[in-house]
mmCIF file of C-alpha atoms in Angstrom:
data_model
loop_
_atom_site.group_PDB
_atom_site.id
_atom_site.type_symbol
_atom_site.label_atom_id
_atom_site.label_comp_id
_atom_site.label_asym_id
_atom_site.label_seq_id
_atom_site.Cartn_x
_atom_site.Cartn_y
_atom_site.Cartn_z
ATOM 1 C CA MET A 195 119.292 88.089 126.946
ATOM 2 C CA GLU A 196 118.783 85.606 129.755
ATOM 3 C CA PRO A 197 115.902 86.233 132.222
ATOM 4 C CA GLY A 198 118.318 86.366 135.148
ATOM 5 C CA GLU A 199 119.930 89.387 133.504
ATOM 6 C CA TRP A 200 116.805 91.549 133.460
ATOM 7 C CA LEU A 201 114.522 89.964 136.066
ATOM 8 C CA ARG A 202 115.180 90.998 139.649
ATOM 9 C CA VAL A 203 113.021 90.263 142.664
ATOM 10 C CA ASP A 204 113.480 91.843 146.060
ATOM 11 C CA GLY A 205 112.343 89.874 149.085
ATOM 12 C CA GLN A 206 112.562 93.030 151.207
ATOM 13 C CA SER A 207 110.362 95.246 149.008
ATOM 14 C CA GLY A 208 107.049 94.481 150.701
ATOM 15 C CA ARG A 209 105.488 93.518 147.350
ATOM 16 C CA PRO A 210 104.782 89.833 146.765
ATOM 17 C CA LEU A 211 107.501 88.124 144.740
ATOM 18 C CA PHE A 212 105.040 86.677 142.199
ATOM 19 C CA ASP A 213 103.698 90.203 141.605
ATOM 20 C CA GLN A 214 107.191 91.619 141.091
ATOM 21 C CA LEU A 215 107.921 88.852 138.602
ATOM 22 C CA ARG A 216 104.604 89.286 136.778
ATOM 23 C CA ASN A 217 105.073 93.049 136.464
ATOM 24 C CA GLN A 218 108.651 92.727 135.232
ATOM 25 C CA ILE A 219 107.604 90.268 132.525
ATOM 26 C CA ILE A 220 104.855 92.670 131.422
ATOM 27 C CA GLU A 221 107.360 95.542 131.344
ATOM 28 C CA ALA A 222 109.819 93.442 129.328
ATOM 29 C CA ILE A 223 107.123 92.646 126.779
ATOM 30 C CA ARG A 224 106.089 96.279 126.436
ATOM 31 C CA ALA A 225 109.744 97.400 126.187
ATOM 32 C CA GLY A 226 110.435 94.840 123.464
ATOM 33 C CA THR A 227 112.867 92.801 125.558
ATOM 34 C CA LEU A 228 110.438 89.889 125.144
ATOM 35 C CA SER A 229 108.823 89.835 121.730
ATOM 36 C CA PRO A 230 105.600 88.029 120.795
ATOM 37 C CA GLY A 231 106.176 84.312 120.386
ATOM 38 C CA THR A 232 109.215 84.227 122.679
ATOM 39 C CA ARG A 233 109.356 81.049 124.730
ATOM 40 C CA LEU A 234 109.699 81.743 128.460
ATOM 41 C CA PRO A 235 111.855 79.538 130.697
ATOM 42 C CA THR A 236 110.092 76.665 132.396
ATOM 43 C CA VAL A 237 108.710 77.351 135.837
ATOM 44 C CA ARG A 238 111.394 75.195 137.451
ATOM 45 C CA ASP A 239 114.216 76.747 135.430
ATOM 46 C CA LEU A 240 113.185 80.334 136.182
ATOM 47 C CA ALA A 241 112.616 79.538 139.856
ATOM 48 C CA GLY A 242 116.118 78.066 140.032
ATOM 49 C CA ARG A 243 117.725 81.027 138.261
ATOM 50 C CA LEU A 244 116.027 83.554 140.547
ATOM 51 C CA GLY A 245 116.178 81.546 143.764
ATOM 52 C CA LEU A 246 112.391 81.464 144.079
ATOM 53 C CA ALA A 247 109.920 78.773 145.021
ATOM 54 C CA VAL A 248 108.427 76.968 142.043
ATOM 55 C CA ASN A 249 104.936 77.959 143.217
ATOM 56 C CA THR A 250 105.903 81.655 143.099
ATOM 57 C CA VAL A 251 106.876 81.480 139.425
ATOM 58 C CA ALA A 252 103.896 79.248 138.638
ATOM 59 C CA ARG A 253 101.519 81.807 140.131
ATOM 60 C CA ALA A 254 103.069 84.631 138.104
ATOM 61 C CA TYR A 255 102.738 82.561 134.912
ATOM 62 C CA ARG A 256 99.115 81.619 135.743
ATOM 63 C CA GLU A 257 98.157 85.255 136.268
ATOM 64 C CA LEU A 258 99.896 86.299 133.048
ATOM 65 C CA GLU A 259 98.078 83.552 131.182
ATOM 66 C CA ALA A 260 94.712 84.497 132.696
ATOM 67 C CA ALA A 261 95.293 88.070 131.482
ATOM 68 C CA GLY A 262 96.146 86.852 127.973
ATOM 69 C CA ILE A 263 99.722 88.115 128.154
ATOM 70 C CA VAL A 264 101.302 84.683 127.790
ATOM 71 C CA GLU A 265 99.977 81.400 126.480
ATOM 72 C CA THR A 266 100.842 77.878 127.502
ATOM 73 C CA ARG A 267 101.130 75.353 124.697
ATOM 74 C CA GLY A 268 101.076 72.139 126.679
ATOM 75 C CA ARG A 269 104.423 70.329 126.729
ATOM 76 C CA PHE A 270 105.940 72.942 124.409
ATOM 77 C CA GLY A 271 106.036 75.580 127.124
ATOM 78 C CA THR A 272 104.867 79.097 127.868
ATOM 79 C CA PHE A 273 105.157 81.810 125.223
ATOM 80 C CA VAL A 274 104.602 85.556 125.007
ATOM 81 C CA ALA A 275 101.190 86.028 123.376
ATOM 82 C CA ARG A 276 101.074 87.308 119.817
ATOM 83 C CA ALA A 277 98.954 90.348 120.732
ATOM 84 C CA ASP A 278 98.918 92.546 123.819
ATOM 85 C CA PRO A 279 95.388 92.260 125.264
ATOM 86 C CA SER A 280 95.721 95.685 126.846
ATOM 87 C CA ASP A 281 95.830 97.250 123.366
ATOM 88 C CA SER A 282 92.275 96.235 122.529
ATOM 89 C CA ALA A 283 91.013 96.772 126.098
ATOM 90 C CA MET A 284 92.448 100.289 126.255
ATOM 91 C CA ALA A 285 91.205 101.143 122.756
ATOM 92 C CA GLU A 286 87.685 100.075 123.759
ATOM 93 C CA ALA A 287 87.885 102.050 127.022
ATOM 94 C CA ALA A 288 89.100 105.120 125.111
ATOM 95 C CA ARG A 289 86.197 104.846 122.650
ATOM 96 C CA THR A 290 83.729 104.561 125.547
ATOM 97 C CA TYR A 291 85.293 107.562 127.300
ATOM 98 C CA LEU A 292 85.172 109.566 124.064
ATOM 99 C CA ASP A 293 81.482 108.753 123.606
ATOM 100 C CA VAL A 294 80.719 109.923 127.147
ATOM 101 C CA ALA A 295 82.815 113.081 126.730
ATOM 102 C CA HIS A 296 81.076 113.921 123.447
ATOM 103 C CA GLY A 297 77.705 113.255 125.069
ATOM 104 C CA LEU A 298 78.568 115.798 127.749
ATOM 105 C CA GLY A 299 79.703 118.308 125.169
ATOM 106 C CA LEU A 300 83.359 118.166 126.174
ATOM 107 C CA GLY A 301 86.147 118.931 123.747
ATOM 108 C CA LYS A 302 89.459 117.112 123.582
ATOM 109 C CA ALA A 303 91.274 119.480 125.952
ATOM 110 C CA GLU A 304 88.561 119.179 128.600
ATOM 111 C CA ALA A 305 88.411 115.398 128.298
ATOM 112 C CA VAL A 306 92.197 115.111 128.630
ATOM 113 C CA ARG A 307 92.107 117.376 131.681
ATOM 114 C CA TYR A 308 89.833 114.869 133.426
ATOM 115 C CA LEU A 309 92.215 112.012 132.587
ATOM 116 C CA GLU A 310 95.195 113.977 133.897
ATOM 117 C CA ALA A 311 93.329 114.779 137.105
ATOM 118 C CA ALA A 312 92.503 111.106 137.589
ATOM 119 C CA TYR A 313 96.198 110.195 137.311
ATOM 120 C CA GLU A 314 97.039 112.725 140.032
ATOM 121 C CA ASP A 315 94.685 111.040 142.526
#
């Protein structure tokens, strides 16, 4: 599937275009639309397809690379990273939260209740 088929940016949304693009690429990776190792279009190509400034796409790619979501391999291009960095980060955060909850004597149901309450804020 071509990026222009699943990537959509809205200049009227109030959210920066690079942020919309970055989030949609992350969503596509998590949904399996973009699998690990997939080569992304060049910055110029994607900018042309979406009618965006080259700097807008470049910023989205830079932020994705800084987060470990994509990797640039020099002249070969930009690729979806082999592992989702959020998996290990979230697993570590969950272990830390579990340690704190156990230290406070909380059971699973109580600990989950705190997480659910935090999502409602």
